[in-house]
Coordinates of C-alpha atoms in Angstrom, one line a residue:
Chain A
M20 CA -14.0 -33.0 4.3
T21 CA -13.8 -32.4 8.0
A22 CA -15.4 -29.3 9.5
C23 CA -11.9 -27.9 10.2
T24 CA -10.5 -28.2 6.7
R25 CA -13.8 -26.8 5.3
T26 CA -13.5 -23.8 7.5
L27 CA -9.9 -23.3 6.4
S28 CA -11.0 -23.6 2.7
I29 CA -13.7 -20.9 3.3
Y30 CA -11.0 -18.6 4.7
A31 CA -8.9 -19.3 1.6
R32 CA -11.7 -18.8 -0.9
E33 CA -12.7 -15.6 0.8
A34 CA -9.2 -14.2 0.5
R35 CA -9.0 -15.3 -3.1
A36 CA -12.3 -13.6 -3.9
Q37 CA -11.2 -10.4 -2.2
L38 CA -8.0 -10.4 -4.1
L39 CA -9.7 -11.0 -7.4
A40 CA -12.3 -8.3 -6.8
T41 CA -9.7 -5.8 -5.8
M42 CA -7.4 -6.5 -8.7
R43 CA -10.4 -5.9 -11.1
Q44 CA -11.4 -2.5 -9.7
P45 CA -9.3 0.4 -10.9
Q46 CA -10.4 2.7 -8.1
F47 CA -8.7 0.4 -5.6
L48 CA -5.8 -0.6 -7.9
L49 CA -4.6 2.9 -8.5
P50 CA -3.9 3.9 -4.8
T51 CA -2.8 0.3 -4.0
L52 CA -0.4 -0.6 -6.7
I53 CA 0.5 2.5 -8.8
L54 CA 0.7 5.3 -6.3
P55 CA 3.4 3.9 -4.1
V56 CA 5.9 3.2 -6.9
M57 CA 5.1 6.5 -8.5
F58 CA 5.8 8.4 -5.2
Y59 CA 8.9 6.3 -4.7
A60 CA 10.3 7.1 -8.1
L61 CA 9.5 10.8 -7.5
F62 CA 10.8 11.3 -3.9
G63 CA 13.3 8.5 -3.7
V64 CA 14.9 8.8 -7.1
A65 CA 14.1 11.9 -9.0
F66 CA 14.3 14.4 -6.2
A67 CA 17.4 12.6 -4.8
R68 CA 19.0 12.8 -8.3
G69 CA 19.4 9.0 -8.4
R70 CA 21.7 8.7 -5.4
A71 CA 21.5 5.3 -3.7
E72 CA 21.5 6.5 -0.1
P73 CA 18.1 8.4 -0.1
A74 CA 16.7 5.6 -2.3
H75 CA 17.8 3.1 0.4
W76 CA 16.2 5.1 3.2
L77 CA 12.9 5.6 1.4
L78 CA 12.8 2.0 0.3
A79 CA 12.3 1.1 3.9
T80 CA 9.5 3.6 4.5
Y81 CA 7.8 2.9 1.1
A82 CA 7.6 -0.7 2.0
V83 CA 5.3 0.4 4.8
F84 CA 3.5 2.9 2.6
A85 CA 2.7 0.2 0.2
A86 CA 0.5 -1.4 2.9
L87 CA -1.4 1.8 3.6
G88 CA -3.5 1.7 0.4
P89 CA -4.9 -1.8 1.0
G90 CA -5.5 -1.0 4.6
M91 CA -7.3 2.4 4.2
F92 CA -9.1 1.8 0.9
G93 CA -9.6 -2.0 0.8
F94 CA -10.9 -2.0 4.4
G95 CA -12.1 1.5 5.0
A96 CA -13.8 2.3 1.7
G97 CA -14.3 -1.3 0.7
V98 CA -16.1 -2.5 3.8
A99 CA -18.3 0.6 3.9
A100 CA -19.3 0.1 0.3
E101 CA -20.1 -3.6 0.9
R102 CA -22.1 -2.7 4.1
E103 CA -24.1 0.0 2.3
S104 CA -24.9 -2.2 -0.7
G105 CA -26.2 -5.0 1.6
Q106 CA -23.5 -7.5 0.6
L107 CA -22.0 -7.7 4.1
E108 CA -25.5 -8.2 5.5
L109 CA -26.0 -11.1 3.1
K110 CA -22.7 -12.7 4.0
R111 CA -23.6 -12.4 7.7
A112 CA -26.8 -14.2 7.0
S113 CA -24.9 -17.0 5.4
P114 CA -23.0 -19.7 7.4
M115 CA -19.7 -18.0 6.6
P116 CA -17.7 -18.0 9.9
N117 CA -17.5 -14.4 11.3
G118 CA -13.7 -14.4 11.1
A119 CA -13.5 -15.4 7.4
Y120 CA -14.6 -12.1 6.1
V121 CA -12.0 -10.1 8.1
A122 CA -9.2 -12.8 7.7
G123 CA -9.9 -13.0 4.0
K124 CA -9.6 -9.3 3.6
L125 CA -6.4 -9.2 5.7
A126 CA -4.8 -11.9 3.7
A127 CA -5.7 -10.1 0.5
G128 CA -4.4 -6.8 1.9
M129 CA -1.1 -8.4 2.8
A130 CA -0.7 -10.0 -0.7
L131 CA -1.5 -6.7 -2.4
S132 CA 1.0 -4.9 -0.2
A133 CA 3.7 -7.4 -1.2
L134 CA 2.7 -7.0 -4.8
A135 CA 2.9 -3.2 -4.6
L136 CA 6.4 -3.5 -3.2
L137 CA 7.7 -5.5 -6.1
P138 CA 8.0 -2.5 -8.6
I139 CA 9.5 -0.4 -5.8
Y140 CA 12.1 -3.1 -5.3
A141 CA 12.8 -3.1 -9.1
V142 CA 13.3 0.7 -9.0
A143 CA 15.6 0.5 -6.0
L144 CA 17.7 -2.2 -7.6
A145 CA 18.0 -0.1 -10.7
V146 CA 19.4 2.9 -8.9
G147 CA 21.9 0.8 -7.0
V148 CA 20.4 0.2 -3.6
S149 CA 22.3 -2.8 -2.1
M150 CA 21.8 -4.7 1.1
P151 CA 22.0 -8.4 2.2
A152 CA 19.3 -10.7 0.9
W153 CA 17.8 -11.3 4.3
R154 CA 17.2 -7.5 4.7
W155 CA 15.3 -7.4 1.4
A156 CA 13.2 -10.3 2.7
A157 CA 12.7 -8.8 6.1
V158 CA 11.6 -5.5 4.8
L159 CA 9.1 -7.2 2.4
A160 CA 7.8 -9.3 5.3
L161 CA 7.3 -6.2 7.6
G162 CA 5.8 -4.2 4.7
S163 CA 3.3 -6.9 4.0
A164 CA 2.5 -7.4 7.7
S165 CA 1.9 -3.6 8.0
A166 CA -1.4 -4.3 6.1
A167 CA -2.8 -5.8 9.4
P168 CA -2.7 -2.7 11.7
F169 CA -3.7 -0.4 8.8
G170 CA -6.5 -2.8 7.8
L171 CA -7.8 -3.0 11.4
I172 CA -7.9 0.8 11.6
G173 CA -9.6 0.9 8.2
L174 CA -12.1 -1.7 9.4
N175 CA -13.3 0.7 12.0
L176 CA -13.9 3.3 9.3
G177 CA -15.7 0.8 7.1
L178 CA -18.0 -0.5 9.9
R179 CA -18.9 2.9 11.3
L180 CA -19.1 5.4 8.5
S181 CA -21.2 5.7 5.4
A182 CA -19.5 4.8 2.1
Q183 CA -18.8 8.4 1.2
G184 CA -17.7 9.3 4.7
A185 CA -15.4 6.3 4.8
V186 CA -13.7 7.3 1.5
A187 CA -13.1 10.8 2.8
A188 CA -11.7 9.5 6.1
A189 CA -9.6 6.9 4.3
N190 CA -8.1 9.6 2.1
L191 CA -7.4 11.8 5.1
L192 CA -5.7 9.0 7.1
F193 CA -3.8 7.9 4.0
M194 CA -2.2 11.3 3.6
A195 CA -1.7 11.9 7.4
F196 CA -0.1 8.5 8.0
G197 CA 2.0 8.8 4.9
M198 CA 3.2 12.3 5.4
L199 CA 3.3 12.9 9.2
G200 CA 4.5 9.3 9.8
G201 CA 7.6 10.0 7.7
L202 CA 6.8 7.5 5.0
W203 CA 6.8 9.8 2.0
I204 CA 9.9 11.9 2.9
P205 CA 12.1 11.6 6.0
L206 CA 10.7 13.4 9.0
S207 CA 14.0 15.4 9.2
Q208 CA 13.1 17.1 6.0
L209 CA 9.8 18.3 7.4
P210 CA 9.3 21.5 9.5
P211 CA 9.4 20.5 13.2
W212 CA 5.7 21.4 13.9
M213 CA 4.7 18.7 11.4
T214 CA 6.7 16.0 13.1
R215 CA 5.1 16.4 16.6
L216 CA 2.3 13.9 15.9
A217 CA 4.6 11.2 14.6
W218 CA 4.8 9.2 17.8
M219 CA 1.0 8.9 17.8
L220 CA 0.9 7.4 14.4
P221 CA 1.3 3.6 13.7
S222 CA 2.9 4.5 10.3
F223 CA 5.8 6.2 12.1
H224 CA 6.5 3.1 14.3
L225 CA 6.3 0.7 11.4
G226 CA 8.6 3.0 9.4
Q227 CA 11.2 3.1 12.2
L228 CA 11.1 -0.7 12.5
S229 CA 11.5 -1.0 8.7
L230 CA 14.4 1.4 8.7
G231 CA 16.1 -0.8 11.3
L232 CA 15.5 -3.9 9.2
A233 CA 16.8 -2.2 6.1
G234 CA 20.0 -1.4 8.0
V235 CA 19.5 2.4 7.5
L236 CA 19.2 3.2 11.2
P237 CA 20.5 1.3 14.2
P238 CA 17.5 -0.6 15.6
T239 CA 16.5 1.5 18.6
D240 CA 13.4 1.7 20.7
V241 CA 12.2 -1.6 19.2
A242 CA 10.2 -2.5 22.3
A243 CA 8.5 0.9 22.4
H244 CA 7.5 0.7 18.7
L245 CA 6.2 -2.8 19.0
G246 CA 4.3 -1.9 22.3
I247 CA 2.6 1.1 20.7
L248 CA 1.7 -0.9 17.6
S249 CA 0.2 -3.7 19.7
G250 CA -1.8 -1.2 21.6
V251 CA -3.1 0.4 18.4
C252 CA -4.1 -3.1 17.1
I253 CA -5.9 -4.1 20.3
I254 CA -7.9 -0.8 20.3
A255 CA -8.7 -1.3 16.7
V256 CA -9.8 -4.9 17.2
V257 CA -12.0 -4.0 20.2
G258 CA -13.5 -1.1 18.2
A259 CA -14.2 -3.2 15.2
W260 CA -15.7 -6.0 17.3
S261 CA -18.1 -3.7 19.0
A262 CA -19.2 -2.1 15.7
W263 CA -19.7 -5.6 14.2
R264 CA -21.8 -6.7 17.2
R265 CA -23.7 -3.5 17.6
E266 CA -26.8 -4.5 15.6
E267 CA -27.0 -8.0 17.1
A268 CA -28.0 -6.6 20.5
Chain B
M30 CA -49.5 -26.2 16.2
S31 CA -50.9 -28.8 13.8
G32 CA -49.2 -32.2 13.3
S33 CA -45.9 -33.4 14.8
V34 CA -43.6 -32.3 12.0
E35 CA -40.7 -30.3 13.4
P36 CA -40.8 -26.7 12.0
A37 CA -37.9 -25.6 9.8
A38 CA -37.9 -22.3 11.7
E39 CA -39.8 -20.8 14.6
L40 CA -40.4 -17.6 16.4
A41 CA -41.9 -18.2 19.9
G42 CA -43.3 -15.4 21.9
V43 CA -40.9 -12.9 20.5
F44 CA -40.8 -9.3 21.7
K45 CA -38.3 -7.0 20.0
R46 CA -37.8 -3.2 20.5
R47 CA -36.1 -1.2 17.8
G48 CA -35.2 2.2 19.1
A49 CA -38.3 3.7 20.6
V50 CA -40.7 1.4 18.7
L51 CA -41.9 -2.0 19.9
A52 CA -41.3 -3.7 16.5
L53 CA -42.6 -7.1 17.5
A54 CA -45.1 -7.5 20.4
G55 CA -45.3 -11.2 21.1
I56 CA -45.1 -13.0 17.8
S57 CA -45.2 -16.8 17.5
L58 CA -44.8 -18.3 14.1
A59 CA -43.7 -21.8 13.1
L60 CA -42.7 -22.5 9.4
A61 CA -43.5 -26.0 8.3
P62 CA -41.4 -27.9 5.8
G63 CA -42.8 -27.9 2.3
K64 CA -45.1 -24.9 2.8
V65 CA -44.8 -21.4 1.4
T66 CA -45.8 -18.7 4.0
A67 CA -46.3 -15.1 2.8
L68 CA -45.6 -12.5 5.5
L69 CA -47.7 -9.4 4.7
G70 CA -48.3 -6.1 6.4
P71 CA -47.9 -2.4 5.9
N72 CA -44.4 -0.8 6.0
G73 CA -43.1 -0.7 9.6
A74 CA -45.4 -3.6 10.7
G75 CA -42.4 -5.6 11.8
K76 CA -41.7 -7.8 8.8
S77 CA -38.0 -6.9 8.5
T78 CA -37.5 -7.3 12.2
A79 CA -39.0 -10.8 12.0
V80 CA -36.7 -11.6 9.1
G81 CA -33.7 -10.1 11.0
L82 CA -34.4 -12.5 13.9
L83 CA -34.6 -15.5 11.7
I84 CA -31.3 -14.8 9.9
G85 CA -29.5 -14.2 13.1
R86 CA -28.9 -10.5 12.7
L87 CA -31.1 -9.6 15.7
A88 CA -31.5 -11.2 19.1
P89 CA -35.0 -11.2 20.6
D90 CA -35.6 -9.1 23.8
R91 CA -37.9 -11.9 25.0
G92 CA -38.9 -15.2 23.4
L93 CA -37.0 -17.5 21.0
A94 CA -35.9 -17.6 17.4
R95 CA -34.9 -21.0 16.1
L96 CA -33.7 -22.6 12.9
M97 CA -34.1 -26.4 12.9
G98 CA -34.0 -26.0 16.7
R99 CA -30.9 -24.0 16.8
D100 CA -30.0 -20.3 17.5
P101 CA -29.7 -18.5 14.1
R102 CA -26.9 -16.4 15.5
D103 CA -24.7 -19.5 15.4
P104 CA -23.2 -19.6 11.9
A105 CA -23.5 -23.4 11.8
A106 CA -27.3 -23.1 12.4
R107 CA -27.4 -21.0 9.2
E108 CA -26.2 -23.9 7.1
T109 CA -29.9 -24.8 6.8
L110 CA -30.9 -21.3 5.7
G111 CA -31.0 -19.6 2.3
V112 CA -31.7 -15.9 2.2
M113 CA -32.5 -13.4 -0.5
L114 CA -32.5 -9.9 1.0
Q115 CA -34.5 -7.0 -0.2
Q116 CA -31.5 -4.7 -0.5
A117 CA -28.4 -6.5 -1.7
G118 CA -26.2 -5.1 -4.4
A119 CA -24.0 -7.1 -6.7
P120 CA -20.5 -7.8 -5.5
R121 CA -18.2 -5.7 -7.6
G122 CA -15.4 -7.3 -9.5
L123 CA -16.7 -10.9 -9.3
A124 CA -18.3 -13.0 -12.1
V125 CA -21.6 -14.8 -11.5
A126 CA -19.9 -18.2 -11.3
E127 CA -17.3 -16.9 -8.9
I128 CA -19.8 -15.5 -6.4
V129 CA -22.0 -18.6 -6.7
D130 CA -18.9 -20.8 -6.0
L131 CA -17.9 -18.6 -3.0
F132 CA -21.3 -19.1 -1.5
R133 CA -21.5 -22.8 -2.3
G134 CA -18.3 -23.1 -0.4
Y135 CA -20.0 -22.0 2.8
Y136 CA -22.2 -25.1 2.9
P137 CA -21.3 -28.7 3.8
G138 CA -23.2 -30.3 0.9
P139 CA -23.8 -27.6 -1.7
R140 CA -25.8 -27.9 -4.8
P141 CA -23.7 -28.3 -8.0
R142 CA -23.1 -24.9 -9.7
G143 CA -25.0 -25.9 -12.8
E144 CA -28.1 -26.7 -10.8
V145 CA -28.0 -23.4 -9.0
V146 CA -27.5 -21.5 -12.2
A147 CA -30.3 -23.3 -13.9
L148 CA -32.8 -22.9 -11.0
A149 CA -32.1 -19.1 -10.9
G150 CA -32.3 -18.8 -14.7
L151 CA -28.7 -17.5 -15.1
E152 CA -27.6 -19.8 -17.9
G153 CA -25.2 -18.1 -20.3
L154 CA -24.4 -15.3 -17.7
E155 CA -21.9 -17.4 -15.6
R156 CA -18.8 -15.5 -16.9
R157 CA -20.3 -12.0 -16.7
R158 CA -19.3 -9.6 -14.0
C159 CA -22.2 -9.0 -11.5
Q160 CA -22.0 -5.2 -11.8
A161 CA -22.5 -5.5 -15.6
L162 CA -25.8 -7.2 -15.2
S163 CA -29.3 -5.6 -15.4
G164 CA -31.2 -5.0 -12.2
G165 CA -33.5 -8.0 -12.8
Q166 CA -30.5 -10.3 -13.5
Q167 CA -28.8 -9.1 -10.3
R168 CA -31.9 -10.1 -8.4
R169 CA -31.6 -13.6 -10.0
V170 CA -28.0 -13.8 -8.8
Q171 CA -29.2 -13.0 -5.3
F172 CA -31.8 -15.8 -5.7
A173 CA -29.0 -18.2 -6.9
L174 CA -27.0 -17.4 -3.7
A175 CA -30.0 -18.3 -1.6
L176 CA -30.3 -21.7 -3.3
C177 CA -26.6 -22.7 -3.0
G178 CA -27.0 -24.7 0.3
R179 CA -30.2 -26.6 -0.6
P180 CA -31.8 -24.8 2.3
D181 CA -34.4 -26.2 4.7
L182 CA -35.7 -22.6 5.1
L183 CA -35.7 -20.2 2.2
I184 CA -36.3 -16.6 3.1
L185 CA -37.2 -14.3 0.2
D186 CA -37.6 -10.7 1.1
E187 CA -39.3 -8.9 -1.8
P188 CA -37.8 -11.3 -4.3
T189 CA -39.2 -10.1 -7.6
T190 CA -38.7 -6.3 -7.2
G191 CA -37.1 -5.1 -10.4
M192 CA -37.8 -8.4 -12.3
D193 CA -39.7 -8.5 -15.6
A194 CA -42.8 -10.7 -16.0
D195 CA -40.9 -13.7 -17.4
A196 CA -38.2 -13.7 -14.7
R197 CA -41.0 -13.4 -12.1
R198 CA -42.8 -16.4 -13.4
A199 CA -39.5 -18.4 -13.5
L200 CA -38.8 -17.5 -9.9
W201 CA -42.2 -18.6 -8.9
T202 CA -41.7 -22.0 -10.6
A203 CA -38.4 -22.4 -8.7
V204 CA -39.9 -21.4 -5.4
R205 CA -42.7 -24.0 -5.9
S206 CA -40.1 -26.7 -6.7
E207 CA -38.1 -25.8 -3.6
A208 CA -41.3 -26.2 -1.5
A209 CA -42.0 -29.5 -3.3
R210 CA -38.5 -30.6 -2.3
G211 CA -39.5 -30.0 1.3
A212 CA -38.1 -26.5 2.0
A213 CA -40.1 -24.1 4.2
V214 CA -40.4 -20.8 2.3
L215 CA -41.0 -17.4 4.0
L216 CA -41.9 -14.8 1.5
T217 CA -42.4 -11.1 2.1
T218 CA -43.8 -9.1 -0.8
H219 CA -45.7 -6.1 -1.8
H220 CA -47.1 -7.9 -4.9
L221 CA -50.2 -9.5 -3.5
D222 CA -50.8 -11.5 -6.6
E223 CA -47.4 -13.1 -5.8
A224 CA -48.6 -14.1 -2.4
E225 CA -51.8 -15.3 -3.9
A226 CA -50.0 -17.4 -6.5
L227 CA -47.4 -18.9 -4.2
A228 CA -48.5 -19.0 -0.6
D229 CA -50.1 -21.9 1.2
R230 CA -50.5 -19.6 4.1
V231 CA -50.8 -15.9 4.6
V232 CA -49.7 -14.3 7.9
V233 CA -50.6 -10.7 8.2
I234 CA -48.8 -8.6 10.8
D235 CA -49.5 -5.1 11.8
R236 CA -47.9 -3.1 14.6
G237 CA -45.8 -6.1 15.7
R238 CA -48.8 -8.5 16.1
I239 CA -50.2 -11.2 13.9
I240 CA -53.7 -10.1 13.0
A241 CA -54.5 -13.0 10.5
D242 CA -53.0 -16.4 9.8
A243 CA -54.8 -18.5 7.2
P244 CA -54.7 -19.8 3.6
P245 CA -55.2 -17.0 1.1
H246 CA -58.7 -18.0 0.1
A247 CA -59.8 -18.1 3.7
I248 CA -58.5 -14.6 4.3
K249 CA -60.3 -13.3 1.3
A250 CA -63.5 -15.1 2.3
S251 CA -63.4 -13.9 5.9
V252 CA -63.5 -10.3 4.7
A253 CA -65.9 -10.4 1.8
A254 CA -67.3 -12.6 -1.0
G255 CA -67.0 -9.9 -3.5
A256 CA -65.9 -6.4 -4.4
V257 CA -68.3 -3.9 -6.0
R258 CA -66.7 -0.9 -7.8
C259 CA -68.7 2.0 -9.2
R260 CA -68.9 5.8 -9.6
T261 CA -71.7 7.0 -7.3
G262 CA -73.0 10.2 -5.8
L263 CA -73.8 8.4 -2.5
A264 CA -71.8 9.2 0.6
D265 CA -69.6 6.5 2.3
A266 CA -72.0 6.3 5.2
E267 CA -74.9 5.5 2.9
L268 CA -72.9 2.9 1.1
A269 CA -71.8 1.2 4.3
A270 CA -75.5 0.9 5.3
L271 CA -76.3 -1.3 2.3
T272 CA -77.0 -4.9 2.9
G273 CA -73.9 -7.1 3.1
V274 CA -71.3 -4.3 2.9
T275 CA -68.4 -4.8 5.2
A276 CA -66.1 -2.0 4.1
V277 CA -66.1 1.1 1.9
T278 CA -62.9 2.5 0.4
R279 CA -62.1 4.8 -2.6
E280 CA -60.0 4.0 -5.6
G281 CA -59.5 7.2 -7.5
G282 CA -63.0 8.4 -8.3
R283 CA -64.6 5.0 -7.7
A284 CA -66.0 3.6 -4.6
V285 CA -65.0 0.0 -3.6
L286 CA -67.5 -1.9 -1.5
L287 CA -66.5 -5.2 0.0
T288 CA -69.6 -7.2 0.5
S289 CA -70.7 -10.6 1.8
A290 CA -73.8 -10.5 -0.5
P291 CA -72.8 -9.0 -3.9
Q292 CA -76.2 -9.5 -5.7
Q293 CA -78.1 -7.9 -2.8
T294 CA -75.7 -5.0 -2.6
V295 CA -75.8 -4.3 -6.3
R296 CA -79.7 -4.4 -6.4
E297 CA -80.0 -1.9 -3.6
L298 CA -77.2 0.3 -5.0
L299 CA -79.0 0.6 -8.4
V300 CA -82.3 1.6 -6.7
R301 CA -80.6 4.3 -4.5
D302 CA -78.5 5.9 -7.1
Q303 CA -80.0 6.4 -10.6
T304 CA -76.9 8.1 -11.9
L305 CA -74.6 5.2 -11.1
Q306 CA -71.8 4.6 -13.6
D307 CA -68.9 2.2 -14.3
L308 CA -70.3 -0.7 -12.2
S309 CA -68.2 -3.8 -11.9
V310 CA -68.5 -6.8 -9.6
S311 CA -65.5 -9.1 -8.9
T312 CA -64.3 -11.7 -6.4
A313 CA -62.5 -9.9 -3.6
T314 CA -58.7 -10.0 -4.1
L315 CA -56.2 -10.5 -1.4
E316 CA -55.4 -6.8 -1.7
D317 CA -59.0 -6.0 -1.0
A318 CA -58.9 -8.3 2.0
L319 CA -55.7 -6.8 3.4
G320 CA -56.8 -3.3 2.9
R321 CA -59.7 -4.2 5.2
L322 CA -57.6 -6.1 7.7
V323 CA -55.1 -3.5 8.4
G324 CA -57.6 -0.6 7.9
V325 CA -58.7 1.4 10.9
E326 CA -61.7 -0.8 11.7
G327 CA -59.7 -3.9 11.2
R328 CA -57.3 -2.9 13.9
D329 CA -60.0 -2.8 16.5
Q330 CA -61.5 -6.1 15.6
P331 CA -58.9 -8.4 14.1
L332 CA -60.7 -11.1 12.1
E333 CA -60.3 -14.8 12.9
P334 CA -60.9 -16.4 9.5
A335 CA -62.8 -19.6 9.6
A336 CA -60.1 -21.8 8.0

């Protein structure tokens, strides 16, 4: 095996191990796989009395919401717990390439996000949401990709806070991103004072892009959304990198 | 440096500040293949900083840290390294075989899983989830992970904490066989009997400096030939004045006298104190020697054992 294929296989094994470990832990599985479809059934179907139109709208934002759990809890709480228990330290003393840990977690987060979206799709189809096949695929792709910005933000919590602090912060951001970013219920249904922060939240921009891909809203301000999301990602990467390097000084 | 064998790992003239404390104040240490080195010293002496430098987690302020001639901060250099850290919890959600395979995958020529499992005494536990194991079994998993890459340098930081006597002996056997295979082993431990049983060489550090570096028997001999324990009414100053006595300490209600001339010391002791009780004479242990080395007097005059 060449060095390159061996490195790739380390990345793949790391992702597989992350995915397995997460799937076996109920405390991660609940917010990751169960909560999104429960909320969707509640807000998108029950409150809307089963009408297809609100179910279609919220399908787009719940696709992004499904990535919030893996990002906040898998990275935020998960990394902090692994750091506190010494497991991260042990991996960093091994020849594992630095990137494999984060890349493995990102890949697992994306896979989990896609998995969390499947029951939501089933519910949406059952209540009569219809759109062209490419839109279903595009929304799934964006939803799963949303795990990256959320994961990078979560990584900053995980590398900087204690395990308990990270769980608290992850819960807080989970609710703030979900509610104030307009993922749970449309921002138009919220009192205006609650919507002022929306432009500052990555969840809002991902939600808007998703609404465009689902054909609910005309795709406007795409460049602005992408620009702000890129900025958030760059800040999160720099922040995570400096936290990662801090102790090597 | 003796011989021309290239060391498996080396610290050369290393200074390292941790916060306000100078954790290492000019340490040089070369670890030879096939030898077990015990790194001993009181808490805060600089042991964990030395380990941190060798595993690539810390960079020296001055001096060099090397693994087979390479910088330990380079992940590829760590392919020659196996580490068992003092504080490392079990990975949640993974079975023993899965975590062992994950770590085996980090190395270019890993040991077969069966061999790793057998060396660490984990037979029959391969399918169990790590978090369901006992504390001692979890330590054995950590030991297994250190062995996955057939390391040239094996670092064991307090390896037997939480293990029962059988598991401890099994780990000792495995450590000896790793050294026999040619691995350099660096062991930090609070169990001095462990250092005595395993180490070819004892390095004592205190306040960031090496204060003794010799085989265990030479360290013991340098301090005292024997230890005399007894209950006595005599004051420490009177005891210290007896022939041969190099150090006086107290263990509960008993005085402990380290002495270079045990017979002479006991003879005088019996004459001076008619009420003497609970007398015992033993060969000095490594613990006795260390207590002396890092004691207050030892700091002012670090001993150079005649090795």
